Amino acid sequence: MDVEIMLRVDGSEYRLIVDTRTTLLDALRERLDITSVKKGCDHGQCGACTVLLDGRRALSCLALAVAHRGAEIVTAGGLGNGELHPMQRAFISHDAFQCGYCTPGQIVSAVGMLQEAAAGWPSVVSKDLAADGVVLDDEEIRERMSGNLCRCAAYANIVPAIAEVAR
Ligand code: FES
Ligand code: FES
């Protein structure tokens, strides 16, 4: 069944007709040509398709486009409002990628993760939370970013890049 939906992506509104089975990932990539959102596994396992959905990181391959009509979607391309976001600059300065396929998802996820930590969300490795919230040491960053895989294993540079922005 086809339905008309409206999606807000990186500050722009799009109206499109989609099959109700269309994932948000396919709507973004195949219908709106927003290809910074990557398809890795298409099964919620790799994090390459991560977007911010109403401010929270989400896997767009596991979301149906019709379920998010009108939602505010931010991709790596929309993070910096036309300029490089500090997280993007940190990934460049730390050389935190090789092929780059996972990178947009890593960066969007990292931005969402910092917001979660700032809100005081604990993780499975969080010990005593400091009075002023989560301390994002390397162990916390690795755990909180564990949903984003990198086939090139650029983790050794990804963690310091995120830590720099966290500071
Ligand atoms: S493509 Fe969505 S988690 Fe891998
Ligand atoms: S940089 Fe190649 S998959 Fe991460």
PDB file of C-alpha atoms and ligand atoms in Angstrom:
ATOM      1  CA  MET A   1       0.000   0.000   0.000  1.00  0.00           C
ATOM      2  CA  ASP A   2       1.334   3.441  -0.917  1.00  0.00           C
ATOM      3  CA  VAL A   3       0.920   6.492   1.317  1.00  0.00           C
ATOM      4  CA  GLU A   4       2.041  10.085   1.074  1.00  0.00           C
ATOM      5  CA  ILE A   5       4.377  11.196   3.828  1.00  0.00           C
ATOM      6  CA  MET A   6       6.407  14.257   4.711  1.00  0.00           C
ATOM      7  CA  LEU A   7       9.908  13.960   6.103  1.00  0.00           C
ATOM      8  CA  ARG A   8      12.021  16.783   7.523  1.00  0.00           C
ATOM      9  CA  VAL A   9      15.645  16.030   6.786  1.00  0.00           C
ATOM     10  CA  ASP A  10      18.525  18.358   7.629  1.00  0.00           C
ATOM     11  CA  GLY A  11      16.165  21.306   7.780  1.00  0.00           C
ATOM     12  CA  SER A  12      14.360  20.650   4.486  1.00  0.00           C
ATOM     13  CA  GLU A  13      10.866  19.256   3.999  1.00  0.00           C
ATOM     14  CA  TYR A  14      10.211  16.492   1.507  1.00  0.00           C
ATOM     15  CA  ARG A  15       6.884  15.034   0.418  1.00  0.00           C
ATOM     16  CA  LEU A  16       6.954  11.602  -1.129  1.00  0.00           C
ATOM     17  CA  ILE A  17       4.772   8.599  -1.757  1.00  0.00           C
ATOM     18  CA  VAL A  18       6.170   5.411  -0.271  1.00  0.00           C
ATOM     19  CA  ASP A  19       5.142   1.823   0.137  1.00  0.00           C
ATOM     20  CA  THR A  20       4.306   1.340   3.821  1.00  0.00           C
ATOM     21  CA  ARG A  21       7.090  -1.284   4.008  1.00  0.00           C
ATOM     22  CA  THR A  22       9.795   1.223   3.005  1.00  0.00           C
ATOM     23  CA  THR A  23      12.448   1.708   5.643  1.00  0.00           C
ATOM     24  CA  LEU A  24      13.565   5.177   6.581  1.00  0.00           C
ATOM     25  CA  LEU A  25      17.015   4.226   5.279  1.00  0.00           C
ATOM     26  CA  ASP A  26      15.681   3.344   1.831  1.00  0.00           C
ATOM     27  CA  ALA A  27      13.483   6.445   1.743  1.00  0.00           C
ATOM     28  CA  LEU A  28      16.507   8.626   2.484  1.00  0.00           C
ATOM     29  CA  ARG A  29      18.907   6.913   0.114  1.00  0.00           C
ATOM     30  CA  GLU A  30      16.754   5.677  -2.752  1.00  0.00           C
ATOM     31  CA  ARG A  31      14.036   8.315  -2.844  1.00  0.00           C
ATOM     32  CA  LEU A  32      15.737  11.471  -1.563  1.00  0.00           C
ATOM     33  CA  ASP A  33      19.295  10.719  -2.751  1.00  0.00           C
ATOM     34  CA  ILE A  34      20.688  11.399   0.732  1.00  0.00           C
ATOM     35  CA  THR A  35      23.506   8.906   0.426  1.00  0.00           C
ATOM     36  CA  SER A  36      25.603  10.012   3.395  1.00  0.00           C
ATOM     37  CA  VAL A  37      23.363   7.619   5.327  1.00  0.00           C
ATOM     38  CA  LYS A  38      24.973   4.262   4.584  1.00  0.00           C
ATOM     39  CA  LYS A  39      23.516   0.796   4.252  1.00  0.00           C
ATOM     40  CA  GLY A  40      25.853  -1.721   5.814  1.00  0.00           C
ATOM     41  CA  CYS A  41      24.010  -4.743   7.169  1.00  0.00           C
ATOM     42  CA  ASP A  42      20.377  -3.573   6.767  1.00  0.00           C
ATOM     43  CA  HIS A  43      19.662  -5.566   9.935  1.00  0.00           C
ATOM     44  CA  GLY A  44      20.453  -3.256  12.849  1.00  0.00           C
ATOM     45  CA  GLN A  45      23.887  -4.701  13.438  1.00  0.00           C
ATOM     46  CA  CYS A  46      26.457  -2.197  12.155  1.00  0.00           C
ATOM     47  CA  GLY A  47      25.316   1.378  12.850  1.00  0.00           C
ATOM     48  CA  ALA A  48      26.217   2.680   9.373  1.00  0.00           C
ATOM     49  CA  CYS A  49      22.661   3.968   8.903  1.00  0.00           C
ATOM     50  CA  THR A  50      22.515   5.981  12.150  1.00  0.00           C
ATOM     51  CA  VAL A  51      20.571   9.258  12.052  1.00  0.00           C
ATOM     52  CA  LEU A  52      19.260  11.576  14.741  1.00  0.00           C
ATOM     53  CA  LEU A  53      15.512  11.076  14.929  1.00  0.00           C
ATOM     54  CA  ASP A  54      13.860  13.836  16.929  1.00  0.00           C
ATOM     55  CA  GLY A  55      17.229  14.381  18.615  1.00  0.00           C
ATOM     56  CA  ARG A  56      18.016  10.769  19.495  1.00  0.00           C
ATOM     57  CA  ARG A  57      20.250   8.413  17.551  1.00  0.00           C
ATOM     58  CA  ALA A  58      18.369   5.723  15.707  1.00  0.00           C
ATOM     59  CA  LEU A  59      19.059   3.007  13.170  1.00  0.00           C
ATOM     60  CA  SER A  60      17.230   4.042  10.025  1.00  0.00           C
ATOM     61  CA  CYS A  61      17.295   0.501   8.607  1.00  0.00           C
ATOM     62  CA  LEU A  62      15.047  -0.608  11.466  1.00  0.00           C
ATOM     63  CA  ALA A  63      12.608   2.296  11.169  1.00  0.00           C
ATOM     64  CA  LEU A  64       9.673   2.461   8.794  1.00  0.00           C
ATOM     65  CA  ALA A  65       9.433   5.766   6.976  1.00  0.00           C
ATOM     66  CA  VAL A  66       5.655   5.986   7.505  1.00  0.00           C
ATOM     67  CA  ALA A  67       6.115   5.703  11.254  1.00  0.00           C
ATOM     68  CA  HIS A  68       8.182   8.888  11.315  1.00  0.00           C
ATOM     69  CA  ARG A  69       6.274  11.276   9.100  1.00  0.00           C
ATOM     70  CA  GLY A  70       6.943  14.808  10.252  1.00  0.00           C
ATOM     71  CA  ALA A  71       9.854  13.745  12.438  1.00  0.00           C
ATOM     72  CA  GLU A  72      13.026  15.835  12.577  1.00  0.00           C
ATOM     73  CA  ILE A  73      15.779  13.796  10.947  1.00  0.00           C
ATOM     74  CA  VAL A  74      19.415  14.868  11.014  1.00  0.00           C
ATOM     75  CA  THR A  75      22.096  13.113   8.981  1.00  0.00           C
ATOM     76  CA  ALA A  76      25.843  13.652   8.950  1.00  0.00           C
ATOM     77  CA  GLY A  77      25.298  16.105   6.109  1.00  0.00           C
ATOM     78  CA  GLY A  78      23.071  18.302   8.252  1.00  0.00           C
ATOM     79  CA  LEU A  79      24.980  18.304  11.529  1.00  0.00           C
ATOM     80  CA  GLY A  80      26.951  21.479  11.008  1.00  0.00           C
ATOM     81  CA  ASN A  81      24.400  23.741   9.284  1.00  0.00           C
ATOM     82  CA  GLY A  82      26.597  24.159   6.235  1.00  0.00           C
ATOM     83  CA  GLU A  83      29.889  24.004   8.091  1.00  0.00           C
ATOM     84  CA  LEU A  84      31.835  21.121   9.537  1.00  0.00           C
ATOM     85  CA  HIS A  85      30.523  20.064  12.920  1.00  0.00           C
ATOM     86  CA  PRO A  86      33.198  19.861  15.665  1.00  0.00           C
ATOM     87  CA  MET A  87      32.840  16.061  15.585  1.00  0.00           C
ATOM     88  CA  GLN A  88      33.564  16.039  11.852  1.00  0.00           C
ATOM     89  CA  ARG A  89      36.607  18.262  12.368  1.00  0.00           C
ATOM     90  CA  ALA A  90      37.851  15.950  15.135  1.00  0.00           C
ATOM     91  CA  PHE A  91      37.503  12.876  12.903  1.00  0.00           C
ATOM     92  CA  ILE A  92      39.564  14.640  10.234  1.00  0.00           C
ATOM     93  CA  SER A  93      42.269  15.865  12.590  1.00  0.00           C
ATOM     94  CA  HIS A  94      42.576  12.435  14.233  1.00  0.00           C
ATOM     95  CA  ASP A  95      42.496  10.606  10.886  1.00  0.00           C
ATOM     96  CA  ALA A  96      39.652   8.547  12.354  1.00  0.00           C
ATOM     97  CA  PHE A  97      38.686   6.680   9.197  1.00  0.00           C
ATOM     98  CA  GLN A  98      40.105   4.650   6.364  1.00  0.00           C
ATOM     99  CA  CYS A  99      37.539   3.789   3.666  1.00  0.00           C
ATOM    100  CA  GLY A 100      35.033   6.151   5.291  1.00  0.00           C
ATOM    101  CA  TYR A 101      31.973   3.967   4.804  1.00  0.00           C
ATOM    102  CA  CYS A 102      31.104   3.769   8.486  1.00  0.00           C
ATOM    103  CA  THR A 103      32.125   7.367   9.177  1.00  0.00           C
ATOM    104  CA  PRO A 104      28.829   9.273   8.731  1.00  0.00           C
ATOM    105  CA  GLY A 105      27.118   6.812  11.071  1.00  0.00           C
ATOM    106  CA  GLN A 106      29.997   6.988  13.555  1.00  0.00           C
ATOM    107  CA  ILE A 107      29.845  10.775  13.622  1.00  0.00           C
ATOM    108  CA  VAL A 108      26.057  11.032  13.984  1.00  0.00           C
ATOM    109  CA  SER A 109      26.117   8.337  16.647  1.00  0.00           C
ATOM    110  CA  ALA A 110      28.906  10.105  18.532  1.00  0.00           C
ATOM    111  CA  VAL A 111      26.944  13.368  18.550  1.00  0.00           C
ATOM    112  CA  GLY A 112      23.873  11.549  19.866  1.00  0.00           C
ATOM    113  CA  MET A 113      25.977   9.688  22.396  1.00  0.00           C
ATOM    114  CA  LEU A 114      27.406  12.924  23.830  1.00  0.00           C
ATOM    115  CA  GLN A 115      23.870  14.225  24.310  1.00  0.00           C
ATOM    116  CA  GLU A 116      22.885  11.017  26.106  1.00  0.00           C
ATOM    117  CA  ALA A 117      25.928  11.268  28.375  1.00  0.00           C
ATOM    118  CA  ALA A 118      25.247  14.950  29.071  1.00  0.00           C
ATOM    119  CA  ALA A 119      21.718  13.959  30.105  1.00  0.00           C
ATOM    120  CA  GLY A 120      23.236  11.541  32.617  1.00  0.00           C
ATOM    121  CA  TRP A 121      22.265   8.280  30.943  1.00  0.00           C
ATOM    122  CA  PRO A 122      24.400   5.499  32.447  1.00  0.00           C
ATOM    123  CA  SER A 123      25.863   2.685  30.358  1.00  0.00           C
ATOM    124  CA  VAL A 124      26.677  -0.881  31.287  1.00  0.00           C
ATOM    125  CA  VAL A 125      30.245   0.130  32.222  1.00  0.00           C
ATOM    126  CA  SER A 126      29.298   3.247  34.189  1.00  0.00           C
ATOM    127  CA  LYS A 127      30.578   3.027  37.709  1.00  0.00           C
ATOM    128  CA  ASP A 128      29.805   5.682  40.257  1.00  0.00           C
ATOM    129  CA  LEU A 129      28.373   8.598  38.364  1.00  0.00           C
ATOM    130  CA  ALA A 130      30.085  11.833  39.288  1.00  0.00           C
ATOM    131  CA  ALA A 131      27.900  14.570  40.686  1.00  0.00           C
ATOM    132  CA  ASP A 132      28.223  16.429  37.420  1.00  0.00           C
ATOM    133  CA  GLY A 133      27.303  13.417  35.293  1.00  0.00           C
ATOM    134  CA  VAL A 134      28.989  10.762  33.209  1.00  0.00           C
ATOM    135  CA  VAL A 135      32.763  10.826  32.848  1.00  0.00           C
ATOM    136  CA  LEU A 136      33.426   9.885  29.235  1.00  0.00           C
ATOM    137  CA  ASP A 137      36.677   8.005  29.559  1.00  0.00           C
ATOM    138  CA  ASP A 138      37.807   5.648  26.795  1.00  0.00           C
ATOM    139  CA  GLU A 139      35.948   2.699  28.308  1.00  0.00           C
ATOM    140  CA  GLU A 140      32.679   4.655  28.349  1.00  0.00           C
ATOM    141  CA  ILE A 141      33.189   5.867  24.787  1.00  0.00           C
ATOM    142  CA  ARG A 142      33.940   2.355  23.520  1.00  0.00           C
ATOM    143  CA  GLU A 143      30.880   0.917  25.217  1.00  0.00           C
ATOM    144  CA  ARG A 144      28.546   3.697  24.133  1.00  0.00           C
ATOM    145  CA  MET A 145      29.817   3.485  20.550  1.00  0.00           C
ATOM    146  CA  SER A 146      29.760  -0.313  20.431  1.00  0.00           C
ATOM    147  CA  GLY A 147      26.780  -0.286  18.072  1.00  0.00           C
ATOM    148  CA  ASN A 148      28.881   1.316  15.345  1.00  0.00           C
ATOM    149  CA  LEU A 149      31.210  -1.131  13.666  1.00  0.00           C
ATOM    150  CA  CYS A 150      34.215  -0.241  11.510  1.00  0.00           C
ATOM    151  CA  ARG A 151      35.445  -2.884   9.096  1.00  0.00           C
ATOM    152  CA  CYS A 152      38.694  -0.953   8.733  1.00  0.00           C
ATOM    153  CA  ALA A 153      39.161  -1.071  12.518  1.00  0.00           C
ATOM    154  CA  ALA A 154      39.862   2.644  12.830  1.00  0.00           C
ATOM    155  CA  TYR A 155      38.772   2.485  16.462  1.00  0.00           C
ATOM    156  CA  ALA A 156      42.188   3.521  17.764  1.00  0.00           C
ATOM    157  CA  ASN A 157      41.642   6.944  16.205  1.00  0.00           C
ATOM    158  CA  ILE A 158      37.855   7.136  16.508  1.00  0.00           C
ATOM    159  CA  VAL A 159      37.930   6.998  20.318  1.00  0.00           C
ATOM    160  CA  PRO A 160      40.432   9.893  20.701  1.00  0.00           C
ATOM    161  CA  ALA A 161      38.462  11.962  18.182  1.00  0.00           C
ATOM    162  CA  ILE A 162      35.271  11.557  20.204  1.00  0.00           C
ATOM    163  CA  ALA A 163      37.146  12.095  23.477  1.00  0.00           C
ATOM    164  CA  GLU A 164      38.474  15.404  22.190  1.00  0.00           C
ATOM    165  CA  VAL A 165      34.958  16.685  21.482  1.00  0.00           C
ATOM    166  CA  ALA A 166      33.691  15.267  24.776  1.00  0.00           C
ATOM    167  CA  ARG A 167      36.287  17.361  26.604  1.00  0.00           C
TER     168      ARG A 167
HETATM  169  S1  FES B   1      22.548  -0.713   8.005  1.00  0.00           S
HETATM  170 FE1  FES B   1      21.402  -0.221   9.761  1.00  0.00          FE
HETATM  171  S2  FES B   1      22.506  -1.095  11.394  1.00  0.00           S
HETATM  172 FE2  FES B   1      23.572  -1.764   9.608  1.00  0.00          FE
HETATM  173  S1  FES B   2      36.585   3.514   7.956  1.00  0.00           S
HETATM  174 FE1  FES B   2      36.185   1.786   6.687  1.00  0.00          FE
HETATM  175  S2  FES B   2      34.529   0.797   7.699  1.00  0.00           S
HETATM  176 FE2  FES B   2      35.132   2.337   9.075  1.00  0.00          FE
END
